[in-house]
């Protein structure tokens, strides 16, 4: 379903009308459609990954990873949806409540809007949409205007397999995003902190729930005992994959004084060997090119040393992978989100200084620690203000989708994935109570009339339930 002329309220109304039948299919029925859809995606993998690589300029291997990860997530949720959505029967909290049989079901928010950015248009759109569909919601995706092609091609497959009309795409601009925030029942947003905050405000006014995955300024801490070859390669990949346009990109590297020079030399040498396009592609948009090259110019002007890289090609939105030394915390490349291929390296004299500097940001998405002592690394992780900490690796948590991805501070709210949490977030619990045996109205203790005798009896009963010792039985 791709509307030619956009009428967001009408579009959402159509999804809303189709959703009850989708929910009524039950989890098994929905799983069957989602499995068929995953097969369709695999059958169309080459075509979709080519669109993805060409519209964003990313290396084909990165497009393939972006395609493969959500398909894996789809299969995972298809396997586990029934278990996660199974109704449950909470135990009675006390004797009086034994008269009831209670069932809690997980009922979907009818229409979920998934609004995504341009850096991982396909991956983010699918990994948020499919759990919502399995939960029984209808889903509309709104990709970023710069990269609508792969998402549009992928969502077309839903109609092609003949699935119910509960999954659609609105490949339009920011206005369509704003309109969806007015119409949908749940907003799952990935993008900038600035827009996320506006969405949260509007959702607050409408009293609808939302999940926000926002920006980051992820620190890496290289300890004195780190394997420096491993750290240099891991941090280069952590900072430069997808040309640094990842929310979890390494954007600041704090290195203990004793190993700083050796690490910097190794990182510089490794980055020098990377190839244009096949390892690191261009930036996706002109705005992003202007932002990142502006940060590079500012850092240079303020005295930063370019160890490698520093070249730019505005026509192709290309910025050479760049290692910067002698930077300080006043420079934008250290204190503001970059989202591009710059790696500022900062010398610190102690672990305490590294931790304090790493935490000195409004963001808190993820972080990495590089050390030979993994136990110490885990200990240090507990001092970092970040939703995830990877030891001796970068981005690792985002592939481990049974664990939650949850930004702290200005990096998000509500998170994504995380096993059962990743699907239950699209549902509301509904509690249904029913009597185990029929009780006539005359014997119902809590109903009118409030006679003195009944009041006394109820008082005694409740006191007996609450009392822990004979003395308090009253
Ligand atoms: P953006 O916030 O400008 O736009 C994201 C999406 O929101 C687009 O589809 C856009 O059209 C839409 N939009 C814009 N204004 C809107 C409004 N007022 N209401 C509703 N929708 C609106 O972000 P971007 O520039 O496309 O992406 C880059 C940002 O995304 C970076 O800050 C990056 O860190 C973040 N990001 C975060 C994660 C994460 O998981 N935490 C992942 C990827 C990207």
Coordinates of C-alpha atoms and ligand atoms in Angstrom, one line a residue:
X1 CA 0.0 0.0 0.0
X2 CA 1.8 3.2 -1.2
X3 CA -0.5 6.2 -1.4
X4 CA 0.2 8.3 -4.5
X5 CA -1.3 11.5 -3.0
X6 CA -0.8 11.6 0.6
X7 CA -3.6 11.9 3.1
X8 CA -2.1 10.6 6.3
X9 CA -5.4 10.6 8.4
X10 CA -7.1 8.6 5.7
X11 CA -4.2 6.3 5.3
X12 CA -4.1 5.6 9.1
X13 CA -7.9 5.2 9.1
X14 CA -7.5 2.4 6.5
X15 CA -4.9 0.6 8.6
X16 CA -7.0 1.0 11.7
X17 CA -10.0 -0.6 9.9
X18 CA -7.9 -3.6 8.8
X19 CA -6.2 -4.1 12.1
X20 CA -8.9 -6.0 14.1
X21 CA -9.0 -8.8 11.5
X22 CA -5.2 -9.0 11.7
X23 CA -5.3 -9.2 15.5
X24 CA -8.1 -11.8 15.3
X25 CA -5.8 -14.1 13.2
X26 CA -4.0 -14.9 16.5
X27 CA -0.3 -15.1 16.9
X28 CA 0.1 -18.3 14.9
X29 CA -1.8 -16.8 11.9
X30 CA 0.4 -13.7 12.0
X31 CA 3.5 -15.7 12.4
X32 CA 2.6 -17.6 9.2
X33 CA 2.4 -14.4 7.2
X34 CA 5.6 -13.0 8.7
X35 CA 7.5 -16.2 7.8
X36 CA 6.3 -16.0 4.3
X37 CA 7.3 -12.4 4.2
X38 CA 10.8 -13.3 5.4
X39 CA 11.1 -15.8 2.6
X40 CA 10.0 -13.1 0.1
X41 CA 12.7 -10.8 1.5
X42 CA 15.4 -13.5 1.0
X43 CA 14.2 -14.1 -2.5
X44 CA 14.5 -10.4 -3.3
X45 CA 17.7 -9.8 -1.3
X46 CA 20.0 -8.9 -4.2
X47 CA 17.6 -6.3 -5.7
X48 CA 16.9 -4.7 -2.3
X49 CA 20.5 -4.6 -1.2
X50 CA 21.5 -2.9 -4.5
X51 CA 18.9 -0.2 -4.0
X52 CA 20.1 0.2 -0.4
X53 CA 23.8 0.5 -1.4
X54 CA 23.2 2.9 -4.2
X55 CA 20.8 5.3 -2.5
X56 CA 23.0 5.7 0.6
X57 CA 26.4 5.1 -1.1
X58 CA 27.4 2.4 1.4
X59 CA 29.7 -0.5 0.6
X60 CA 27.8 -3.5 -0.7
X61 CA 28.9 -5.6 2.2
X62 CA 27.4 -3.1 4.7
X63 CA 24.2 -3.1 2.7
X64 CA 24.2 -6.9 2.9
X65 CA 24.6 -6.8 6.7
X66 CA 21.9 -4.2 7.0
X67 CA 19.6 -6.5 5.1
X68 CA 20.6 -9.7 6.8
X69 CA 20.3 -8.6 10.4
X70 CA 16.6 -7.6 10.3
X71 CA 15.7 -10.8 8.5
X72 CA 17.4 -12.7 11.4
X73 CA 15.4 -10.6 13.8
X74 CA 12.2 -11.4 12.0
X75 CA 12.9 -15.1 12.2
X76 CA 13.7 -14.8 15.9
X77 CA 10.5 -13.0 16.7
X78 CA 8.5 -15.4 14.5
X79 CA 10.0 -18.2 16.6
X80 CA 9.3 -16.6 19.9
X81 CA 6.2 -14.5 19.4
X82 CA 3.8 -17.1 20.7
X83 CA 5.8 -17.6 23.9
X84 CA 6.2 -13.9 24.5
X85 CA 2.6 -13.0 23.8
X86 CA 1.1 -15.9 25.7
X87 CA -1.7 -14.8 28.1
X88 CA -0.8 -15.4 31.8
X89 CA -2.7 -16.0 35.0
X90 CA -1.2 -14.1 37.9
X91 CA -1.5 -15.9 41.2
X92 CA -4.1 -14.5 43.6
X93 CA -2.4 -12.0 46.0
X94 CA -4.4 -13.3 49.0
X95 CA -7.1 -15.8 50.0
X96 CA -10.1 -13.5 49.2
X97 CA -9.0 -13.3 45.6
X98 CA -8.9 -17.0 45.1
X99 CA -12.5 -16.8 44.1
X100 CA -11.4 -15.3 40.7
X101 CA -9.7 -16.7 37.7
X102 CA -7.6 -13.9 36.1
X103 CA -6.2 -13.7 32.7
X104 CA -3.8 -11.1 31.4
X105 CA -3.6 -10.8 27.6
X106 CA -1.3 -8.5 25.6
X107 CA -3.5 -6.5 23.2
X108 CA -1.8 -4.4 20.5
X109 CA -1.8 -0.7 20.0
X110 CA -3.9 -0.6 16.9
X111 CA -1.7 1.5 14.6
X112 CA 2.1 1.8 15.2
X113 CA 4.1 4.4 13.2
X114 CA 7.7 3.6 12.7
X115 CA 9.7 6.7 11.7
X116 CA 13.3 6.2 10.7
X117 CA 16.4 8.1 9.6
X118 CA 18.6 7.8 6.6
X119 CA 21.6 6.0 8.0
X120 CA 20.1 2.5 8.2
X121 CA 16.8 3.0 6.4
X122 CA 16.0 -0.6 5.8
X123 CA 17.4 -2.3 8.9
X124 CA 15.8 0.1 11.4
X125 CA 12.4 0.1 9.6
X126 CA 12.1 -3.7 9.5
X127 CA 13.5 -4.5 12.9
X128 CA 10.9 -2.1 14.6
X129 CA 8.0 -3.0 12.3
X130 CA 8.0 -6.8 12.5
X131 CA 7.7 -7.2 16.2
X132 CA 4.8 -4.7 16.1
X133 CA 3.1 -6.7 13.3
X134 CA 3.5 -9.9 15.2
X135 CA 2.0 -8.2 18.3
X136 CA -1.1 -7.7 16.2
X137 CA -0.7 -4.0 15.4
X138 CA -1.0 -2.4 11.9
X139 CA 2.2 -0.6 11.0
X140 CA 3.1 2.3 8.8
X141 CA 6.7 3.1 8.2
X142 CA 8.0 6.5 7.3
X143 CA 11.6 6.4 6.1
X144 CA 13.8 9.5 5.8
X145 CA 13.2 11.5 2.5
X146 CA 16.8 11.0 1.5
X147 CA 16.6 7.2 1.5
X148 CA 13.1 5.9 0.8
X149 CA 13.9 3.3 -2.0
X150 CA 14.9 0.2 -0.2
X151 CA 12.2 0.5 2.4
X152 CA 9.6 1.0 -0.3
X153 CA 10.8 -2.0 -2.2
X154 CA 10.8 -4.1 0.9
X155 CA 7.3 -3.2 2.1
X156 CA 5.9 -3.8 -1.4
X157 CA 6.7 -7.5 -0.7
X158 CA 4.0 -7.6 2.0
X159 CA 1.3 -6.9 -0.6
X160 CA 3.0 -9.1 -3.1
X161 CA 2.6 -12.2 -0.9
X162 CA -1.0 -11.3 -0.5
X163 CA -0.8 -10.5 3.3
X164 CA -3.6 -8.5 4.9
X165 CA -3.3 -4.7 4.3
X166 CA -1.7 -3.9 7.7
X167 CA 1.8 -2.9 6.7
X168 CA 2.5 0.1 4.6
X169 CA 5.0 2.8 3.8
X170 CA 4.7 6.6 3.5
X171 CA 7.8 7.7 1.7
X172 CA 7.4 11.4 2.2
X173 CA 9.0 14.3 4.1
X174 CA 9.0 15.5 7.7
X175 CA 5.4 16.8 7.4
X176 CA 4.2 13.2 7.0
X177 CA 6.1 12.3 10.1
X178 CA 4.4 15.1 12.0
X179 CA 1.0 14.0 10.7
X180 CA 1.7 10.4 11.8
X181 CA 2.5 11.6 15.3
X182 CA -1.0 13.1 15.3
X183 CA -2.8 10.0 14.1
X184 CA -1.0 6.8 15.2
X185 CA -1.4 5.1 18.6
X186 CA 2.3 4.3 19.2
X187 CA 5.3 6.1 17.8
X188 CA 8.6 4.2 17.4
X189 CA 11.1 6.9 16.3
X190 CA 14.8 6.7 15.4
X191 CA 16.5 9.9 14.6
X192 CA 18.0 13.1 16.1
X193 CA 17.5 14.1 19.7
X194 CA 16.0 17.4 18.6
X195 CA 13.2 15.7 16.6
X196 CA 12.8 13.0 19.3
X197 CA 12.2 15.6 21.9
X198 CA 9.4 17.3 19.8
X199 CA 7.8 13.9 19.3
X200 CA 7.9 13.1 23.0
X201 CA 6.2 16.5 23.7
X202 CA 3.4 15.8 21.3
X203 CA 3.0 12.2 22.4
X204 CA 2.8 13.6 26.0
X205 CA 0.0 15.9 25.0
X206 CA -1.8 13.1 23.2
X207 CA -1.0 10.7 26.0
X208 CA 0.2 8.0 23.7
X209 CA 3.3 5.9 24.2
X210 CA 6.5 6.1 22.3
X211 CA 9.9 4.6 21.9
X212 CA 12.9 6.9 21.0
X213 CA 16.3 5.9 19.7
X214 CA 18.3 9.0 19.4
X215 CA 21.7 10.4 18.9
X216 CA 25.0 9.4 20.6
X217 CA 28.6 10.5 21.3
X218 CA 30.0 7.1 22.2
X219 CA 33.3 7.0 24.0
X220 CA 36.0 4.3 23.7
X221 CA 38.4 4.0 26.6
X222 CA 41.8 2.3 25.9
X223 CA 43.4 1.1 29.1
X224 CA 47.1 0.7 29.7
X225 CA 46.9 -3.1 29.4
X226 CA 44.9 -3.2 26.2
X227 CA 46.0 -5.2 23.2
X228 CA 46.8 -2.1 21.1
X229 CA 46.6 -3.8 17.7
X230 CA 43.2 -5.2 18.5
X231 CA 42.0 -1.9 19.9
X232 CA 43.3 0.1 16.9
X233 CA 41.4 -2.1 14.5
X234 CA 38.3 -2.4 16.5
X235 CA 38.1 1.3 17.2
X236 CA 38.7 2.1 13.5
X237 CA 35.8 -0.1 12.5
X238 CA 33.7 1.2 15.4
X239 CA 34.2 4.7 14.2
X240 CA 34.1 4.3 10.5
X241 CA 31.6 1.6 9.6
X242 CA 28.8 3.1 7.5
X243 CA 31.2 6.1 7.2
X244 CA 30.7 6.9 10.9
X245 CA 26.9 7.4 10.3
X246 CA 25.9 5.0 13.1
X247 CA 24.2 6.1 16.3
X248 CA 26.7 3.8 18.1
X249 CA 29.8 5.0 16.3
X250 CA 32.9 5.5 18.4
X251 CA 33.2 9.3 18.4
X252 CA 35.7 10.0 21.1
X253 CA 38.7 7.8 22.1
X254 CA 40.3 8.3 25.6
X255 CA 43.7 6.6 25.8
X256 CA 45.8 6.2 28.9
X257 CA 48.9 8.3 28.8
X258 CA 51.3 5.3 28.9
X259 CA 50.0 3.8 25.7
X260 CA 48.6 6.9 24.0
X261 CA 51.5 7.4 21.4
X262 CA 51.7 3.8 20.5
X263 CA 48.0 3.4 20.1
X264 CA 47.8 6.6 18.0
X265 CA 50.5 5.4 15.7
X266 CA 48.8 2.0 15.2
X267 CA 45.4 3.6 14.6
X268 CA 46.8 6.0 12.1
X269 CA 48.6 3.3 10.2
X270 CA 45.5 1.1 10.1
X271 CA 43.2 4.0 8.9
X272 CA 45.8 5.0 6.3
X273 CA 45.3 1.5 4.7
X274 CA 41.5 1.8 4.3
X275 CA 40.2 2.0 0.8
X276 CA 37.8 4.6 -0.5
X277 CA 34.3 3.3 -1.2
X278 CA 35.0 -0.4 -0.7
X279 CA 35.8 0.2 3.0
X280 CA 34.4 3.6 3.7
X281 CA 31.8 5.3 1.6
X282 CA 30.6 8.8 1.2
X283 CA 28.2 10.6 3.5
X284 CA 24.5 10.1 2.7
X285 CA 23.3 13.7 2.6
X286 CA 24.8 17.1 1.7
X287 CA 23.7 18.5 5.1
X288 CA 25.7 15.7 6.8
X289 CA 28.7 16.4 4.7
X290 CA 28.5 20.1 5.6
X291 CA 28.2 19.3 9.3
X292 CA 31.1 16.9 9.4
X293 CA 33.5 18.9 7.2
X294 CA 32.6 22.0 9.4
X295 CA 33.6 20.1 12.5
X296 CA 36.9 19.1 10.8
X297 CA 37.7 22.7 9.8
X298 CA 36.9 23.9 13.2
X299 CA 39.1 21.3 14.9
X300 CA 42.0 22.2 12.6
X301 CA 41.6 25.9 13.2
X302 CA 41.6 25.3 16.9
X303 CA 44.9 23.5 16.7
X304 CA 44.0 19.8 16.3
X305 CA 46.6 17.7 14.5
X306 CA 45.4 15.6 11.5
X307 CA 47.3 12.3 11.8
X308 CA 45.7 10.8 8.6
X309 CA 42.9 11.9 6.3
X310 CA 41.5 15.3 6.4
X311 CA 40.7 15.5 2.7
X312 CA 37.2 16.2 1.4
X313 CA 35.4 15.9 -1.9
X314 CA 32.2 18.0 -1.7
X315 CA 30.9 16.8 -5.0
X316 CA 30.8 13.2 -3.9
X317 CA 30.0 14.1 -0.2
X318 CA 33.2 12.2 0.7
X319 CA 35.3 12.8 3.8
X320 CA 38.5 10.9 4.2
X321 CA 38.6 8.8 7.3
X322 CA 40.4 11.1 9.7
X323 CA 42.3 10.6 12.9
X324 CA 42.6 13.7 15.0
X325 CA 45.1 14.2 17.9
X326 CA 45.7 17.1 20.3
X327 CA 42.0 17.8 20.5
X328 CA 40.1 19.1 23.5
X329 CA 36.7 19.0 25.0
X330 CA 35.7 22.4 23.7
X331 CA 35.9 21.2 20.0
X332 CA 32.7 20.2 18.3
X333 CA 34.2 17.0 17.2
X334 CA 34.6 16.0 20.8
X335 CA 31.5 17.5 22.4
X336 CA 28.8 17.4 19.7
X337 CA 27.4 14.5 17.7
X338 CA 29.5 14.0 14.5
X339 CA 27.9 11.1 12.6
X340 CA 30.8 11.0 10.2
X341 CA 34.4 9.5 9.7
X342 CA 36.3 11.5 12.3
X343 CA 38.2 9.9 15.2
X344 CA 39.4 12.3 17.9
X345 CA 41.9 10.8 20.2
X346 CA 42.4 12.3 23.7
X347 CA 45.2 11.6 26.2
X348 CA 44.1 10.9 29.8
X349 CA 46.3 10.4 32.8
X350 CA 44.1 8.0 34.8
X351 CA 41.0 5.7 34.5
X352 CA 39.1 8.1 36.7
X353 CA 39.8 10.9 34.3
X354 CA 38.7 8.7 31.4
X355 CA 35.4 7.7 33.1
X356 CA 34.7 11.3 34.0
X357 CA 35.4 12.5 30.5
X358 CA 33.4 9.7 28.9
X359 CA 30.4 10.6 31.1
X360 CA 30.7 14.4 30.5
X361 CA 28.0 14.4 27.8
X362 CA 24.2 14.6 27.5
X363 CA 24.2 11.4 25.5
X364 CA 24.4 7.9 26.8
X365 CA 23.9 5.4 24.0
X366 CA 26.8 3.0 24.2
X367 CA 30.5 2.9 25.0
X368 CA 33.5 0.6 24.7
X369 CA 36.4 -0.4 27.0
X370 CA 39.6 -2.0 25.6
X371 CA 41.6 -4.0 28.1
X372 CA 43.3 -7.4 28.7
X373 CA 41.5 -7.7 32.0
X374 CA 37.9 -8.4 31.1
X375 CA 36.8 -8.6 34.7
X376 CA 38.2 -5.1 35.3
X377 CA 36.6 -3.9 32.1
X378 CA 33.2 -5.1 33.4
X379 CA 33.9 -3.3 36.7
X380 CA 34.6 -0.1 34.9
X381 CA 31.5 -0.5 32.7
X382 CA 29.4 -0.1 35.8
X383 CA 30.8 3.4 36.2
X384 CA 29.8 4.5 32.6
X385 CA 26.5 6.3 31.9
X386 CA 25.5 4.4 28.8
X387 CA 22.8 1.9 27.8
X388 CA 25.4 -0.6 26.6
X389 CA 29.1 -1.1 27.1
X390 CA 31.1 -3.4 24.8
X391 CA 34.4 -4.8 26.1
X392 CA 37.1 -5.2 23.4
X393 CA 34.6 -4.7 20.6
X394 CA 32.4 -2.0 19.1
X395 CA 28.7 -2.1 18.1
X396 CA 28.5 -5.7 19.5
X397 CA 25.4 -5.1 21.6
X398 CA 23.3 -4.1 18.6
X399 CA 23.7 -7.5 17.0
X400 CA 22.7 -9.2 20.2
X401 CA 19.1 -8.5 19.9
X402 CA 17.9 -10.6 22.8
X403 CA 19.4 -7.8 25.0
X404 CA 17.7 -4.4 25.1
X405 CA 19.2 -1.5 23.1
X406 CA 18.3 1.4 25.3
X407 CA 19.8 4.9 25.2
X408 CA 20.3 6.7 28.5
X409 CA 20.1 10.4 29.0
X410 CA 19.4 12.3 25.7
X411 CA 20.0 9.1 23.6
X412 CA 16.6 7.7 24.0
X413 CA 13.7 6.4 25.9
X414 CA 11.8 3.1 25.7
X415 CA 14.5 1.3 23.8
X416 CA 14.2 -1.4 21.2
X417 CA 14.5 -5.2 20.9
X418 CA 15.6 -7.1 24.1
X419 CA 13.7 -10.4 23.6
X420 CA 10.2 -10.3 25.0
X421 CA 10.4 -6.5 25.8
X422 CA 10.9 -5.8 22.1
X423 CA 7.4 -7.2 21.2
X424 CA 5.5 -6.5 24.4
X425 CA 6.2 -2.8 24.1
X426 CA 3.7 -2.7 21.2
X427 CA 1.0 -4.1 23.5
X428 CA -1.2 -3.1 26.4
X429 CA -2.0 -5.6 29.1
X430 CA -5.7 -6.4 29.4
X431 CA -6.8 -8.0 32.6
X432 CA -10.0 -10.1 32.6
X433 CA -11.3 -11.4 35.8
X434 CA -14.0 -14.1 36.1
X435 CA -15.5 -15.9 39.0
X436 CA -14.4 -19.5 39.6
X437 CA -17.8 -20.2 41.0
X438 CA -21.0 -18.2 40.9
X439 CA -21.7 -16.0 43.9
X440 CA -25.1 -14.6 44.4
X441 CA -25.5 -10.9 44.9
X442 CA -26.7 -11.4 48.4
X443 CA -23.4 -13.0 49.4
X444 CA -21.2 -10.4 47.7
X445 CA -19.3 -8.9 50.6
X446 CA -18.3 -5.6 48.9
X447 CA -21.6 -4.6 47.3
X448 CA -24.4 -2.4 48.6
X449 CA -25.9 -2.1 51.1
X450 CA -23.1 -1.3 53.5
X451 CA -24.6 -2.8 56.7
X452 CA -22.8 -2.6 60.0
X453 CA -22.5 -6.4 60.1
X454 CA -20.9 -6.6 56.7
X455 CA -18.6 -3.7 57.4
X456 CA -17.3 -5.4 60.5
X457 CA -16.9 -8.7 58.7
X458 CA -15.0 -7.1 55.8
X459 CA -12.8 -5.2 58.3
X460 CA -11.9 -8.3 60.2
X461 CA -11.2 -10.3 57.1
X462 CA -8.9 -7.6 55.6
X463 CA -7.2 -7.2 58.9
X464 CA -6.6 -11.0 59.1
X465 CA -5.1 -11.0 55.6
X466 CA -2.8 -8.1 56.4
X467 CA -1.8 -9.2 59.9
X468 CA 1.5 -11.1 60.3
X469 CA 1.2 -12.1 63.9
X470 CA -1.5 -13.0 66.3
X471 CA -1.0 -9.7 68.2
X472 CA -2.1 -7.7 65.2
X473 CA -5.2 -9.8 64.4
X474 CA -7.1 -7.3 66.6
Ligands
LIG1 P1 16.0 13.3 11.9 O1 15.6 13.3 13.3 O2 16.2 14.5 11.2 O3 14.8 12.5 11.0 C1 14.4 11.2 11.3 C2 13.1 10.9 10.7 O4 12.1 11.8 11.4 C3 12.9 11.2 9.2 O5 12.1 10.2 8.7 C4 12.3 12.6 9.2 O6 11.5 12.8 8.0 C5 11.3 12.5 10.4 N1 10.9 13.7 11.0 C6 11.6 14.9 11.0 N2 10.9 15.8 11.7 C7 9.9 15.2 12.2 C8 8.8 15.6 13.1 N3 8.7 16.8 13.7 N4 7.9 14.7 13.5 C9 7.9 13.4 13.0 N5 8.9 13.0 12.2 C10 9.9 13.9 11.8 O7 17.2 12.3 11.8 P2 18.2 12.0 10.6 O8 19.0 13.2 10.3 O9 17.4 11.3 9.5 O10 19.1 10.8 11.3 C11 20.3 11.1 12.0 C12 20.0 10.9 13.5 O11 19.5 9.6 13.8 C13 21.3 11.0 14.3 O12 21.2 11.9 15.4 C14 21.6 9.6 14.8 O13 22.3 9.5 16.0 C15 20.2 9.1 15.0 N6 20.1 7.6 15.0 C16 19.8 7.0 16.1 C17 19.8 5.6 16.2 C18 19.5 4.8 17.5 O14 19.2 3.6 17.4 N7 19.7 5.4 18.6 C19 20.0 4.9 15.0 C20 20.2 5.6 13.8 C21 20.3 6.9 13.8

